[in-house]
C-alpha cells in the first residue's frame, strides 16, 4: 500500500491512502500558490485544522458537491454541520478509527476564528496512523511547542510543518521542531504564498540535513511524495 501526499500550495494537501482520498485545509479559490482548482477535487474526507480562511477555504463547496465527510474540532464541525455538511467532530488529544486510519487531533499554538467571525474552538494538528501502520503528522498552523517531543515519541514516518514565519514557526523554530519530532521524512509548507511568508526552503533543508537525521523533501506546489 502506498501513501501519496500532494502539496497543492500554501497549506493545502491531498493524501491518498488505502484507496481513500483525503483533502487537508482545501484552500484553492484565491490561493495565489494553488496548482489545482476546487471543482476538480473529489475527496472522501476533508480535514480542517482551524477556522482561518486560508485553511477552511473551499471546504463547504467541495464537501457539498462530493459528499465528503469533514473532520475537524467540535466548534468548526458544528459550524459546517449547520451548513448541511456531513461532519465528524473530534477534539485535541482524541483519536478515532476512521475508514482511512486512526486520526488523532494534536495541539497547535495558533488561532481559529471562522471567516464570519464565529468561534472556531482550538486550532489543531493531525496525527494519522494509516491502515498500513505509517505515522503521518500534519502540524497545521502552529508555533513551536515542547510537546512536539511527545508527538515525536510515537515514531513519525513523515511530518509536514510550516516554516513561513510571521503567522507560524519560521525556519529557526521549524528546525528545532524537527529535532523534537525526529521524523524519518519532513516536508515544509505554509511559505511562499505571499511575500510576508517568503522563505528559502532549500537553505532550510540543508540546515535540517546537517543538524538532524531527517530526510527533507522540498516540494513545489503540485508535487507529490510517496511514503
Ligand atoms: Ni491560520
Ligand atoms: Mn494559515
Short mmCIF file of C-alpha atoms and ligand atoms in Angstrom, two decimals:
data_model
loop_
_atom_site.label_atom_id
_atom_site.label_comp_id
_atom_site.label_asym_id
_atom_site.label_seq_id
_atom_site.Cartn_x
_atom_site.Cartn_y
_atom_site.Cartn_z
CA UNK A 1 0.00 0.00 0.00
CA UNK A 2 1.33 3.42 -0.85
CA UNK A 3 0.57 6.69 0.79
CA UNK A 4 0.74 9.58 -1.63
CA UNK A 5 0.84 13.14 -0.35
CA UNK A 6 0.39 16.05 -2.76
CA UNK A 7 1.11 19.67 -1.86
CA UNK A 8 -1.28 21.99 -3.74
CA UNK A 9 0.39 25.16 -2.41
CA UNK A 10 0.20 27.04 0.92
CA UNK A 11 -1.18 24.53 3.48
CA UNK A 12 -3.41 22.61 1.09
CA UNK A 13 -2.61 18.91 0.92
CA UNK A 14 -4.08 15.83 -0.69
CA UNK A 15 -3.47 12.39 0.78
CA UNK A 16 -4.29 9.13 -0.93
CA UNK A 17 -4.09 6.20 1.44
CA UNK A 18 -5.51 2.71 1.03
CA UNK A 19 -7.84 3.84 -1.75
CA UNK A 20 -9.26 6.80 0.18
CA UNK A 21 -8.85 10.39 -0.96
CA UNK A 22 -8.39 12.96 1.76
CA UNK A 23 -8.02 16.71 1.40
CA UNK A 24 -6.45 18.77 4.15
CA UNK A 25 -7.18 22.51 4.50
CA UNK A 26 -8.55 22.81 0.95
CA UNK A 27 -7.79 26.44 0.07
CA UNK A 28 -7.84 26.72 -3.73
CA UNK A 29 -10.01 29.75 -4.58
CA UNK A 30 -7.97 32.94 -4.02
CA UNK A 31 -4.81 30.97 -3.14
CA UNK A 32 -2.01 32.54 -5.22
CA UNK A 33 0.07 29.34 -4.89
CA UNK A 34 -2.68 26.86 -5.80
CA UNK A 35 -1.92 24.40 -8.59
CA UNK A 36 -5.43 22.98 -8.91
CA UNK A 37 -8.98 24.21 -8.64
CA UNK A 38 -11.63 23.28 -6.11
CA UNK A 39 -14.09 21.95 -8.69
CA UNK A 40 -11.64 19.17 -9.71
CA UNK A 41 -11.50 17.71 -6.19
CA UNK A 42 -13.48 14.60 -5.27
CA UNK A 43 -12.33 13.67 -1.77
CA UNK A 44 -13.91 11.08 0.50
CA UNK A 45 -12.85 13.08 3.57
CA UNK A 46 -11.76 16.65 4.29
CA UNK A 47 -9.64 17.51 7.33
CA UNK A 48 -9.69 21.09 8.61
CA UNK A 49 -7.03 22.15 11.12
CA UNK A 50 -8.56 25.51 12.11
CA UNK A 51 -11.08 28.15 11.12
CA UNK A 52 -8.93 30.68 9.25
CA UNK A 53 -9.91 31.43 5.67
CA UNK A 54 -6.65 30.11 4.22
CA UNK A 55 -7.45 26.68 5.73
CA UNK A 56 -11.24 26.27 5.71
CA UNK A 57 -11.03 27.66 2.14
CA UNK A 58 -13.32 25.79 -0.25
CA UNK A 59 -14.40 23.17 2.30
CA UNK A 60 -18.13 23.95 2.04
CA UNK A 61 -18.28 23.91 -1.77
CA UNK A 62 -16.15 20.77 -2.15
CA UNK A 63 -17.94 18.81 0.58
CA UNK A 64 -21.39 19.76 -0.78
CA UNK A 65 -20.53 18.58 -4.26
CA UNK A 66 -18.55 15.45 -3.32
CA UNK A 67 -20.46 14.39 -0.22
CA UNK A 68 -17.15 14.18 1.69
CA UNK A 69 -17.24 13.93 5.47
CA UNK A 70 -15.43 16.83 7.12
CA UNK A 71 -13.36 16.08 10.21
CA UNK A 72 -12.43 18.95 12.48
CA UNK A 73 -12.80 20.17 16.05
CA UNK A 74 -16.29 20.31 17.59
CA UNK A 75 -16.81 24.05 17.02
CA UNK A 76 -15.84 24.02 13.33
CA UNK A 77 -17.77 20.78 12.78
CA UNK A 78 -20.86 22.40 14.30
CA UNK A 79 -20.48 25.47 12.07
CA UNK A 80 -20.13 23.27 8.97
CA UNK A 81 -22.94 20.96 10.07
CA UNK A 82 -25.33 23.95 10.19
CA UNK A 83 -24.49 24.49 6.51
CA UNK A 84 -25.68 20.97 5.74
CA UNK A 85 -22.32 19.19 5.58
CA UNK A 86 -21.60 15.70 6.86
CA UNK A 87 -19.15 16.12 9.72
CA UNK A 88 -17.25 14.18 12.33
CA UNK A 89 -16.25 16.19 15.40
CA UNK A 90 -13.17 15.33 17.44
CA UNK A 91 -11.07 17.32 19.84
CA UNK A 92 -7.48 17.77 21.00
CA UNK A 93 -5.96 14.52 22.20
CA UNK A 94 -8.86 12.47 20.90
CA UNK A 95 -8.41 9.80 18.26
CA UNK A 96 -10.91 7.84 16.18
CA UNK A 97 -10.57 4.87 13.83
CA UNK A 98 -11.86 6.18 10.51
CA UNK A 99 -12.01 4.07 7.33
CA UNK A 100 -8.63 5.52 6.22
CA UNK A 101 -6.82 5.07 9.54
CA UNK A 102 -6.65 6.21 13.15
CA UNK A 103 -6.73 10.00 13.34
CA UNK A 104 -5.83 11.97 16.43
CA UNK A 105 -6.14 15.71 16.90
CA UNK A 106 -2.99 17.32 18.29
CA UNK A 107 -2.22 20.62 19.96
CA UNK A 108 -1.40 23.65 17.81
CA UNK A 109 -0.44 27.10 19.05
CA UNK A 110 -2.45 29.45 16.86
CA UNK A 111 -5.95 30.98 16.46
CA UNK A 112 -9.07 29.52 14.87
CA UNK A 113 -11.69 32.25 14.23
CA UNK A 114 -14.05 31.38 11.37
CA UNK A 115 -14.46 33.65 8.31
CA UNK A 116 -17.82 35.07 9.54
CA UNK A 117 -16.41 35.83 12.99
CA UNK A 118 -17.83 32.68 14.63
CA UNK A 119 -15.79 30.99 17.34
CA UNK A 120 -13.71 28.21 15.83
CA UNK A 121 -12.53 26.50 19.01
CA UNK A 122 -8.89 25.50 19.38
CA UNK A 123 -6.65 25.07 16.35
CA UNK A 124 -5.32 21.55 15.80
CA UNK A 125 -2.84 19.42 14.01
CA UNK A 126 -3.45 15.82 12.92
CA UNK A 127 -1.59 12.62 13.68
CA UNK A 128 -2.67 9.87 11.32
CA UNK A 129 -1.80 6.21 11.64
CA UNK A 130 -2.59 4.77 8.23
CA UNK A 131 -4.07 1.31 7.81
CA UNK A 132 -0.60 0.06 6.85
CA UNK A 133 0.88 1.47 10.06
CA UNK A 134 2.56 4.64 8.80
CA UNK A 135 2.55 7.63 11.15
CA UNK A 136 1.98 10.98 9.46
CA UNK A 137 1.96 14.22 11.45
CA UNK A 138 0.38 17.32 9.92
CA UNK A 139 1.23 20.14 12.30
CA UNK A 140 -1.26 22.71 10.98
CA UNK A 141 -0.50 26.37 11.67
CA UNK A 142 1.49 26.46 14.86
CA UNK A 143 4.34 27.99 16.76
CA UNK A 144 7.00 25.78 18.28
CA UNK A 145 5.93 23.91 21.43
CA UNK A 146 7.83 21.49 23.65
CA UNK A 147 5.17 18.77 23.49
CA UNK A 148 6.23 18.13 19.91
CA UNK A 149 8.62 15.78 21.70
CA UNK A 150 5.62 13.68 22.85
CA UNK A 151 4.28 13.58 19.31
CA UNK A 152 7.73 12.51 18.09
CA UNK A 153 7.75 9.66 20.62
CA UNK A 154 5.05 7.97 18.53
CA UNK A 155 7.69 7.35 15.84
CA UNK A 156 6.88 9.55 12.86
CA UNK A 157 7.42 8.38 9.32
CA UNK A 158 6.53 11.80 7.92
CA UNK A 159 5.96 15.26 9.37
CA UNK A 160 4.55 18.22 7.45
CA UNK A 161 5.26 21.50 9.19
CA UNK A 162 5.02 25.24 8.50
CA UNK A 163 8.22 27.26 8.02
CA UNK A 164 6.85 30.58 6.72
CA UNK A 165 7.32 32.68 9.86
CA UNK A 166 5.08 35.67 10.73
CA UNK A 167 1.89 33.55 11.27
CA UNK A 168 3.61 30.26 12.24
CA UNK A 169 7.03 28.87 13.06
CA UNK A 170 9.79 30.32 10.94
CA UNK A 171 12.86 28.43 9.72
CA UNK A 172 14.76 28.58 13.05
CA UNK A 173 11.91 27.26 15.18
CA UNK A 174 10.94 24.76 12.46
CA UNK A 175 14.46 23.34 12.68
CA UNK A 176 14.03 22.99 16.46
CA UNK A 177 10.66 21.33 15.77
CA UNK A 178 12.37 18.70 13.60
CA UNK A 179 14.74 17.96 16.50
CA UNK A 180 11.75 17.36 18.81
CA UNK A 181 9.67 15.41 16.30
CA UNK A 182 12.55 13.28 14.92
CA UNK A 183 10.59 12.21 11.82
CA UNK A 184 12.08 9.99 9.09
CA UNK A 185 10.85 12.38 6.40
CA UNK A 186 9.93 16.04 6.63
CA UNK A 187 8.11 18.37 4.24
CA UNK A 188 7.94 22.16 4.77
CA UNK A 189 4.75 24.06 3.85
CA UNK A 190 2.97 27.38 4.61
CA UNK A 191 5.63 29.53 2.94
CA UNK A 192 5.97 31.43 -0.31
CA UNK A 193 2.26 32.06 -0.77
CA UNK A 194 2.70 35.78 -0.16
CA UNK A 195 5.77 38.00 0.30
CA UNK A 196 5.10 38.10 4.04
CA UNK A 197 5.91 34.39 4.37
CA UNK A 198 8.59 34.12 1.67
CA UNK A 199 11.36 31.68 2.66
CA UNK A 200 14.20 29.78 1.02
CA UNK A 201 13.16 26.15 1.60
CA UNK A 202 16.39 24.75 0.16
CA UNK A 203 18.53 26.76 2.59
CA UNK A 204 16.31 25.44 5.39
CA UNK A 205 16.61 21.90 4.04
CA UNK A 206 20.41 21.99 4.13
CA UNK A 207 20.37 23.13 7.76
CA UNK A 208 17.99 20.28 8.64
CA UNK A 209 20.13 17.73 6.77
CA UNK A 210 23.23 18.98 8.57
CA UNK A 211 21.78 19.01 12.10
CA UNK A 212 19.28 16.12 12.11
CA UNK A 213 18.87 12.70 10.53
CA UNK A 214 15.52 13.58 8.96
CA UNK A 215 15.26 13.49 5.18
CA UNK A 216 13.84 16.77 3.87
CA UNK A 217 11.69 16.85 0.77
CA UNK A 218 11.25 20.33 -0.66
CA UNK A 219 8.19 20.09 -2.87
CA UNK A 220 6.98 22.60 -5.40
CA UNK A 221 3.23 23.24 -5.38
CA UNK A 222 1.71 20.40 -7.39
CA UNK A 223 4.45 17.90 -6.43
CA UNK A 224 3.75 14.63 -4.64
CA UNK A 225 5.68 12.50 -2.18
CA UNK A 226 5.15 8.77 -1.74
CA UNK A 227 5.64 7.04 1.56
NI1 LIG B 1 -4.12 30.24 10.45
MN1 LIG B 2 -2.53 29.77 7.72
#
